[in-house]
Coordinates of C-alpha atoms in Angstrom, one line a residue:
M1 CA 14.1 45.7 170.4
S2 CA 12.8 44.8 167.0
D3 CA 12.0 48.4 166.2
N4 CA 15.5 49.5 167.2
V5 CA 17.0 46.8 164.9
H6 CA 14.9 47.9 162.0
V7 CA 15.8 51.6 162.6
Y8 CA 19.5 50.7 162.7
A9 CA 19.2 48.6 159.6
G10 CA 17.5 51.4 157.8
L11 CA 20.1 53.9 158.7
Y12 CA 23.0 51.5 157.7
A13 CA 21.2 50.7 154.5
G14 CA 21.3 54.4 153.6
L15 CA 25.0 54.9 154.5
P16 CA 26.4 53.9 151.1
Q17 CA 24.1 56.3 149.2
A18 CA 24.9 59.1 151.7
L19 CA 28.6 58.4 151.3
M20 CA 28.4 58.5 147.5
A21 CA 26.4 61.8 147.6
V22 CA 28.8 63.5 150.0
V23 CA 32.0 62.4 148.3
T24 CA 30.7 63.3 144.8
I25 CA 29.6 66.8 145.9
C26 CA 32.9 67.5 147.8
T27 CA 35.0 66.2 144.9
A28 CA 33.2 68.5 142.5
A29 CA 33.7 71.4 144.9
V30 CA 37.5 70.8 145.2
V31 CA 38.1 70.4 141.5
G32 CA 35.9 73.4 140.5
L33 CA 36.8 75.8 143.3
V34 CA 40.4 74.8 144.0
L35 CA 42.1 73.0 141.0
L36 CA 40.6 75.3 138.3
H37 CA 41.1 78.4 140.5
R38 CA 44.7 77.6 141.4
P39 CA 46.2 74.9 139.2
D40 CA 49.4 74.2 141.1
R41 CA 50.9 71.1 142.6
A42 CA 49.1 71.4 146.0
A43 CA 45.7 71.6 144.2
A44 CA 46.7 68.6 142.0
A45 CA 47.5 66.6 145.1
W46 CA 44.3 67.5 146.9
S47 CA 42.2 66.8 143.7
T48 CA 43.9 63.4 143.3
A49 CA 43.0 62.6 146.9
F50 CA 39.4 63.4 146.3
A51 CA 39.3 61.6 143.0
L52 CA 40.7 58.4 144.6
G53 CA 38.2 58.8 147.4
L54 CA 35.4 59.1 144.8
L55 CA 36.6 56.0 142.9
G56 CA 36.9 54.1 146.2
T57 CA 33.4 55.1 147.3
Y58 CA 31.8 53.9 144.1
M59 CA 33.8 50.6 144.1
W60 CA 32.9 50.1 147.8
V61 CA 29.2 50.4 147.1
A62 CA 29.4 48.2 144.0
A63 CA 31.3 45.5 146.0
I64 CA 28.7 45.5 148.7
E65 CA 25.9 45.1 146.2
L66 CA 27.7 42.4 144.1
E67 CA 29.4 40.7 147.2
L68 CA 32.9 41.0 145.9
P69 CA 35.4 40.9 148.8
A70 CA 38.5 41.7 146.8
V71 CA 36.9 44.8 145.3
R72 CA 35.7 45.9 148.7
A73 CA 39.2 45.5 150.1
L74 CA 40.6 47.5 147.2
A75 CA 38.0 50.2 147.7
S76 CA 38.8 50.4 151.5
G77 CA 42.5 50.9 150.6
L78 CA 41.6 53.7 148.1
L79 CA 39.6 55.4 150.9
L80 CA 42.7 55.3 153.2
C81 CA 44.8 56.8 150.5
A82 CA 43.2 60.2 150.9
E83 CA 45.2 60.9 154.1
P84 CA 48.8 60.9 152.6
L85 CA 47.7 62.9 149.5
I86 CA 46.0 65.6 151.6
W87 CA 49.1 65.8 153.7
L88 CA 51.2 66.1 150.6
G89 CA 49.0 69.0 149.4
V90 CA 49.3 70.8 152.7
R91 CA 53.1 70.6 152.5
L92 CA 53.1 71.8 148.9
F93 CA 50.8 74.7 149.8
A94 CA 53.1 75.7 152.7
G95 CA 56.2 75.7 150.4
R96 CA 57.8 72.9 152.4
R97 CA 59.7 69.9 151.0
A98 CA 57.3 67.6 149.1
A99 CA 57.6 64.1 150.6
W100 CA 56.5 62.3 147.5
P101 CA 58.0 58.8 148.1
A102 CA 56.1 58.2 151.4
A103 CA 52.7 59.3 149.9
V104 CA 53.2 57.5 146.6
M105 CA 54.3 54.2 148.2
F106 CA 51.3 54.2 150.4
V107 CA 48.9 54.9 147.5
A108 CA 50.5 52.4 145.3
L109 CA 50.9 49.5 147.7
V110 CA 48.0 49.6 150.2
P111 CA 45.0 49.1 147.9
I112 CA 46.7 46.4 145.9
M113 CA 48.0 44.5 148.9
L114 CA 44.6 44.6 150.6
A115 CA 43.0 43.2 147.5
L116 CA 45.6 40.4 147.2
T117 CA 45.5 39.3 150.8
V118 CA 41.7 39.5 151.4
D119 CA 41.3 35.7 151.5
S120 CA 44.4 35.0 153.6
D121 CA 44.8 34.8 157.3
V122 CA 47.1 37.9 157.4
F123 CA 44.4 40.2 156.0
P124 CA 43.0 41.3 159.4
I125 CA 46.5 42.2 160.6
F126 CA 47.5 43.9 157.4
F127 CA 44.3 46.0 157.4
R128 CA 44.9 47.1 160.9
V129 CA 48.5 48.1 160.0
C130 CA 47.3 50.1 157.0
F131 CA 44.6 51.8 159.1
A132 CA 47.3 52.8 161.6
G133 CA 49.5 54.0 158.7
A134 CA 46.7 56.3 157.5
G135 CA 46.4 57.5 161.1
V136 CA 50.1 58.5 161.0
F137 CA 49.5 60.6 157.9
A138 CA 46.4 62.2 159.6
G139 CA 48.7 63.2 162.5
L140 CA 51.1 64.7 160.0
I141 CA 48.3 66.7 158.5
A142 CA 47.4 68.2 161.8
F143 CA 51.0 68.9 162.6
D144 CA 51.7 70.7 159.3
L145 CA 48.4 72.7 159.6
V146 CA 49.5 73.9 163.1
R147 CA 52.8 75.1 161.6
L148 CA 51.1 76.9 158.7
K149 CA 51.7 80.6 159.2
G150 CA 49.7 83.6 158.1
V151 CA 46.4 81.7 157.9
P152 CA 43.4 82.3 160.3
R153 CA 43.2 79.4 162.7
D154 CA 39.4 79.0 162.3
I155 CA 39.9 78.0 158.6
L156 CA 42.3 75.2 159.5
L157 CA 40.3 74.0 162.5
P158 CA 37.8 71.6 160.7
L159 CA 40.6 69.5 159.0
M160 CA 42.7 69.7 162.2
L161 CA 39.9 68.3 164.3
S162 CA 39.0 65.5 161.9
S163 CA 42.7 64.5 161.5
G164 CA 43.1 64.5 165.3
G165 CA 40.0 62.3 165.5
F166 CA 41.5 59.9 162.9
V167 CA 44.6 59.6 165.0
L168 CA 42.6 58.9 168.1
V169 CA 40.7 56.1 166.4
A170 CA 43.9 54.6 165.0
A171 CA 45.5 54.7 168.5
L172 CA 42.4 53.1 170.1
N173 CA 42.6 50.4 167.5
L174 CA 46.1 49.5 168.5
V175 CA 45.2 49.5 172.2
W176 CA 42.2 47.3 171.4
T177 CA 44.3 44.9 169.4
I178 CA 46.9 44.6 172.2
S179 CA 44.4 44.6 175.1
F180 CA 41.9 42.1 173.7
P181 CA 43.8 39.6 171.6
Q182 CA 41.0 37.1 172.0
T183 CA 38.8 39.2 169.8
S184 CA 38.7 37.8 166.3
G185 CA 40.4 39.6 163.5
E186 CA 37.3 39.6 161.4
E187 CA 35.3 41.4 164.1
Q188 CA 38.0 44.1 164.4
V189 CA 38.2 44.5 160.6
A190 CA 34.4 44.9 160.4
V191 CA 34.5 47.7 163.0
L192 CA 37.4 49.4 161.3
R193 CA 35.7 49.2 158.0
D194 CA 32.7 51.0 159.4
M195 CA 34.9 53.6 161.0
N196 CA 36.8 54.0 157.7
V197 CA 33.5 54.8 155.9
I198 CA 32.3 57.2 158.6
G199 CA 35.7 58.7 158.8
T200 CA 35.8 59.2 155.0
M201 CA 32.6 61.2 155.2
V202 CA 33.8 63.4 158.0
T203 CA 37.3 63.9 156.5
T204 CA 35.8 64.6 153.1
V205 CA 33.6 67.4 154.4
T206 CA 36.1 69.0 156.7
A207 CA 38.9 68.8 154.2
T208 CA 36.7 70.4 151.6
L209 CA 35.9 73.3 153.9
T210 CA 39.5 73.9 154.9
I211 CA 41.0 73.5 151.4
V212 CA 38.4 75.6 149.6
L213 CA 38.6 78.4 152.2
L214 CA 42.4 78.2 152.3
V215 CA 42.7 78.7 148.5
R216 CA 39.7 81.0 147.9
M217 CA 40.7 83.4 150.6
Q218 CA 43.6 84.6 148.5
P219 CA 43.1 87.6 146.2
A220 CA 42.5 86.7 142.5
A221 CA 45.7 88.3 141.4
K222 CA 47.7 86.2 143.9
A223 CA 46.0 83.0 142.8
A224 CA 46.7 83.7 139.2
R225 CA 50.4 84.1 139.7
S226 CA 50.7 81.3 142.3
A227 CA 50.8 78.5 139.8
A228 CA 54.4 79.3 138.9
P229 CA 55.5 82.6 140.7
D230 CA 59.1 81.5 140.5
A231 CA 59.3 80.4 136.9
A232 CA 61.7 83.1 135.9
I233 CA 64.0 82.3 138.9
R234 CA 63.9 78.6 138.0
E235 CA 64.9 79.4 134.4
R236 CA 67.8 81.6 135.6
V237 CA 69.0 78.8 137.9
D238 CA 69.0 76.4 135.0
R239 CA 71.2 78.9 133.0
V240 CA 73.5 79.4 136.0
R241 CA 73.9 75.6 136.3
D242 CA 74.7 75.3 132.6
H243 CA 77.5 77.9 133.0
Q244 CA 78.6 76.6 136.4
E245 CA 78.5 80.1 138.0
P246 CA 78.6 79.6 141.8
A247 CA 78.3 83.3 142.8
W248 CA 74.5 83.3 143.1
S249 CA 72.3 83.1 146.1
L250 CA 68.5 82.6 146.7
L251 CA 66.9 84.7 149.4
D252 CA 63.5 83.8 150.9
V253 CA 62.2 87.1 152.3
R254 CA 59.2 86.9 154.7
L255 CA 57.4 89.6 156.7
D256 CA 57.3 88.6 160.4
D257 CA 54.1 88.3 162.5
V258 CA 51.8 88.6 159.5
R259 CA 48.8 87.3 161.4
D260 CA 49.3 89.7 164.3
L261 CA 49.7 92.6 161.9
R262 CA 46.5 91.7 160.0
E263 CA 44.5 91.5 163.2
S264 CA 45.9 94.8 164.7
S265 CA 45.2 96.9 161.6
G266 CA 42.3 97.4 159.3
A267 CA 42.1 95.8 155.9
S268 CA 43.1 98.9 154.0
D269 CA 46.0 99.7 156.3
F270 CA 47.2 96.1 156.1
A271 CA 47.1 96.2 152.3
R272 CA 49.1 99.4 152.3
L273 CA 51.6 97.9 154.7
L274 CA 52.1 94.8 152.4
T275 CA 52.6 97.1 149.4
R276 CA 55.2 99.2 151.3
F277 CA 56.9 96.0 152.4
R278 CA 57.3 94.7 148.9
S279 CA 58.5 98.0 147.5
R280 CA 61.1 98.4 150.2
V281 CA 62.4 94.9 149.6
V282 CA 62.7 95.6 145.9
A283 CA 64.4 99.0 146.5
A284 CA 67.1 97.4 148.7
L285 CA 68.1 94.9 146.0
P286 CA 70.4 95.4 143.0
P287 CA 68.8 95.7 139.5
T288 CA 70.5 92.4 138.5
A289 CA 68.4 90.4 141.0
D290 CA 65.4 88.3 139.9
I291 CA 62.4 88.7 142.2
A292 CA 59.3 86.5 142.4
V293 CA 56.3 87.4 144.7
V294 CA 55.2 84.1 146.2
D295 CA 52.4 85.8 148.2
D296 CA 51.8 89.3 149.6
S297 CA 54.2 88.8 152.5
R298 CA 56.8 86.6 150.9
L299 CA 59.3 87.1 148.1
L300 CA 62.0 85.0 146.5
V301 CA 65.1 86.7 145.3
L302 CA 67.9 85.3 143.2
I303 CA 70.9 87.6 143.6
P304 CA 74.4 87.5 142.2
G305 CA 77.5 88.4 144.1
S306 CA 79.9 87.3 146.8
D307 CA 78.9 86.7 150.4
E308 CA 80.1 90.2 151.3
A309 CA 77.9 91.7 148.6
V310 CA 74.9 89.7 149.6
T311 CA 75.4 90.6 153.3
H312 CA 75.5 94.3 152.4
H313 CA 72.1 94.0 150.6
L314 CA 70.6 92.0 153.4
R315 CA 71.6 94.7 156.0
T316 CA 70.1 97.4 153.8
L317 CA 66.9 95.3 153.2
L318 CA 66.3 94.7 157.0
E319 CA 67.0 98.3 157.8
R320 CA 64.5 99.6 155.2
V321 CA 61.8 97.2 156.4
S322 CA 62.3 98.1 160.0
A323 CA 62.2 101.8 159.2
M324 CA 58.5 101.3 158.4
D325 CA 58.0 100.7 162.1
R326 CA 59.0 104.2 162.9
R327 CA 57.6 106.4 160.2
E328 CA 54.9 104.7 158.2
S329 CA 53.1 102.1 160.3
T330 CA 49.8 102.6 162.1
T331 CA 50.2 99.5 164.2
A332 CA 52.0 99.1 167.5
I333 CA 53.5 95.8 166.5
R334 CA 57.1 95.8 165.5
I335 CA 57.6 95.4 161.8
S336 CA 60.5 93.2 160.6
A337 CA 61.5 90.6 158.1
S338 CA 63.1 87.2 158.2
V339 CA 65.3 86.0 155.4
G340 CA 66.6 82.6 154.5
W341 CA 69.8 82.6 152.5
A342 CA 71.0 79.6 150.4
T343 CA 73.9 79.6 147.9
M344 CA 74.3 77.7 144.7
L345 CA 77.1 75.6 146.2
D346 CA 74.9 74.7 149.1
A347 CA 72.3 73.1 146.8
R348 CA 74.8 72.0 144.1
F349 CA 72.8 74.0 141.5
D350 CA 69.6 72.0 142.3
Y351 CA 66.7 74.6 142.4
D352 CA 64.4 72.5 144.5
K353 CA 67.1 71.9 147.1
L354 CA 68.0 75.6 146.9
L355 CA 64.4 76.6 147.6
E356 CA 64.1 74.1 150.4
L357 CA 67.3 75.3 152.2
A358 CA 66.2 79.0 151.9
A359 CA 62.7 78.2 153.2
Q360 CA 64.2 76.2 156.2
R361 CA 66.5 79.1 157.1
A362 CA 63.8 81.7 156.8
E363 CA 61.6 79.6 159.2
S364 CA 64.6 79.3 161.6
A365 CA 65.2 83.1 161.5
G366 CA 61.5 83.7 162.2
E367 CA 61.4 81.3 165.1
L368 CA 64.4 83.2 166.7
G369 CA 62.4 86.4 166.7
G370 CA 62.8 87.7 163.2
D371 CA 64.7 90.8 162.0
R372 CA 67.6 88.6 160.9
W373 CA 68.7 86.2 158.2
G374 CA 69.5 82.5 158.4
R375 CA 72.5 81.3 156.4
P376 CA 74.8 78.2 156.1
R377 CA 77.8 77.7 158.2
R378 CA 79.7 74.4 158.0
D379 CA 76.7 72.7 156.5
A380 CA 74.4 73.7 159.3
V381 CA 71.6 76.3 159.5
T382 CA 72.7 79.1 161.8
I383 CA 71.7 82.7 162.3
A384 CA 74.3 85.4 161.5
D385 CA 74.6 86.8 165.0
G386 CA 75.3 90.5 165.1
E387 CA 74.5 90.9 161.4
T388 CA 71.0 92.2 161.7
S389 CA 69.6 95.7 162.0
N390 CA 70.0 95.5 165.8
R391 CA 67.0 97.5 166.6

């Protein structure tokens, strides 16, 4: 028994040093391989998550050595803050609406509140609530990773599994709290602190793997333009707002079934297919349209004209993309595109809202089978039935 105690004590004594080494290496990898390679908002959110985790790790180790409960509580809160920031980065990477308020409130309030309440009777309860809140963000990470399209599943699997494990631990904590109320709050907090440290190591490693592969798998040219691929469109929207010209629309054009097309064709054939897709989309649009290539299978188009004029261009666009299926494609999979359509009046000249509406309607069109466009009707996202290529 004594030998087992000494072995356990030796392993636990080395845990802080191991945590410091792992978090330091992973933070350097994310900053060097992600932020410097692709300096956009998603990379900034991810790098901030790792930076806070690094700060929390060093503070946690120092608090243990110096026996500072308040600093240790503050460090534990900083370690929990990685979950909302990683989730925010995933949403930004996917082009979805950035839920800044939820993530920022968690990061701003949790560490400070834990440090202020560490000597009070409510600390055990508050710590369990914060741990459960981080578990909610972990579940959102897994949910948004599942929804991420055009990315090989094996790249997303490490972070999905660790996030799912975090959710499971948070759920078991709630069950334990309800089922065994006689257990002291200090004992539960001690267990959760250990789980938080171990979970930080696991999440740090898996998040690094997923994030680095997610970003570095993109071609260099794509990464270079991804920092602000829509800068010209954003500037045009600003000018349109200044002149209050409502007859402009934003189109979010996406190639359907990208993953299936990639798997069913060789690398060179798939590259040629993407090139033809982009050229056909551009050829179907008027010369007055502003076009931004978000990635190889997605384009943003700011186009002037009435609803009837935009509808005409959309019909032409879908027909030209679908024509690839009959004459130029080497794959048996049907080739089509989904388009999200949002007007200036829909978004009240707000570019971020315009982008969000177009993205939502493109996703809705894709979920209904593709080869169509989603557009607003009576403030709801609907699909223009009968206004597709009808192949």
